[in-house]
Coordinates of C-alpha atoms in Angstrom, one line a residue:
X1 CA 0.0 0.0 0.0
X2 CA 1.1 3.3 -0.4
X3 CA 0.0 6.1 1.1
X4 CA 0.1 9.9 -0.2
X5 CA -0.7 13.1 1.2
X6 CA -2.5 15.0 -2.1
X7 CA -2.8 18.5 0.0
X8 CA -6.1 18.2 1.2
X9 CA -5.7 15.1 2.8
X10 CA -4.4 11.5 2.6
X11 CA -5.2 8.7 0.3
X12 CA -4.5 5.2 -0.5
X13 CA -3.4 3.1 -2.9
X14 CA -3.1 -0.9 -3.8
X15 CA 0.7 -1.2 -4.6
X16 CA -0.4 -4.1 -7.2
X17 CA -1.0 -2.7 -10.9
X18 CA -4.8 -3.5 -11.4
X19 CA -4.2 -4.2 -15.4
X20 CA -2.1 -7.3 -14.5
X21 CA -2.6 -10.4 -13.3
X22 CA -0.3 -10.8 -9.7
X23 CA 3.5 -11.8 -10.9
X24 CA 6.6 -10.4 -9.9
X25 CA 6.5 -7.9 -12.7
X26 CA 2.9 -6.2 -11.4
X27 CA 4.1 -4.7 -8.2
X28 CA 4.0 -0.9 -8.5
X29 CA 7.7 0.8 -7.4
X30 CA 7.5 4.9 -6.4
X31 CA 9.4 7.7 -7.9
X32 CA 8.4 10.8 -6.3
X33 CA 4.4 11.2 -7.2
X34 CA 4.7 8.3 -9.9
X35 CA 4.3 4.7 -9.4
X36 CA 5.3 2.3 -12.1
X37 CA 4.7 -1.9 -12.9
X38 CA 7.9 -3.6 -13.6
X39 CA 6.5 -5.2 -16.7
X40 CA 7.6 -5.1 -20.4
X41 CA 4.3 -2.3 -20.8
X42 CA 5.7 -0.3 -17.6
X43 CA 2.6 1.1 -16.6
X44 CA 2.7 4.4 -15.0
X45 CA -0.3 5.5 -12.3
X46 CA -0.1 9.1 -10.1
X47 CA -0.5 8.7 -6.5
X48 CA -2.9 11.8 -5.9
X49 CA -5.2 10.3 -8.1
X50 CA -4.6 6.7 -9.0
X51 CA -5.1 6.8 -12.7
X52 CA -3.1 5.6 -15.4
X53 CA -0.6 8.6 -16.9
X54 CA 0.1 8.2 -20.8
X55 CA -1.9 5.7 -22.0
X56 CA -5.7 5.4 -21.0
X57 CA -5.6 1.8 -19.4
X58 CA -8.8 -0.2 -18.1
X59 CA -8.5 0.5 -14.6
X60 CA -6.9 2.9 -12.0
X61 CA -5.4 2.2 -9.1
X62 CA -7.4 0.1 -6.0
X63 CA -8.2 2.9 -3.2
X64 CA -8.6 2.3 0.1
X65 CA -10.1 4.2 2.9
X66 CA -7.9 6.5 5.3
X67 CA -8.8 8.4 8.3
X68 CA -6.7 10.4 10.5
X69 CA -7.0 9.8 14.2
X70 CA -4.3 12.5 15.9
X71 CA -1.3 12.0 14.3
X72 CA -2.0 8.5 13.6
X73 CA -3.1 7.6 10.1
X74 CA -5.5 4.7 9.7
X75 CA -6.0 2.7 6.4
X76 CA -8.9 0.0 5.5
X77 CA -10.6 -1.0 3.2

């Protein structure tokens, strides 16, 4: 899971790209704002919003619910 703070808030994110089946090659690695499959296709999603960037792909990223309690944040789904 990673989790991002967009500004307004917190949000996040499956770390598993959702237009590949699970392998080795699907988990999603970070680069600043940018997170990116380690397949041949290299799929590219942005973490404020979970979409794909460049090419339109089927589905965004899986979100998951996050509250803040304090200083603590608390993710579910």
């Amino acid at each position: 899971i990673y989790v991002m703070n967009v500004g307004s808030g917190y949000r996040a994110w499956d770390a598993a790209d959702p237009n590949h089946i699970p392998d080795t090659c699907s988990f999603l690695q970070r680069t600043d704002a940018t997170i990116t499959c380690g397949c041949t296709d290299e799929n590219s999603y942005s973490l404020f919003t979970g979409q794909s960037l460049g090419t339109a792909l089927p589905f965004g990223l899986k979100e998951y619910r996050v509250t803040v309690s304090g200083s603590t944040i608390v993710v579910s789904n």
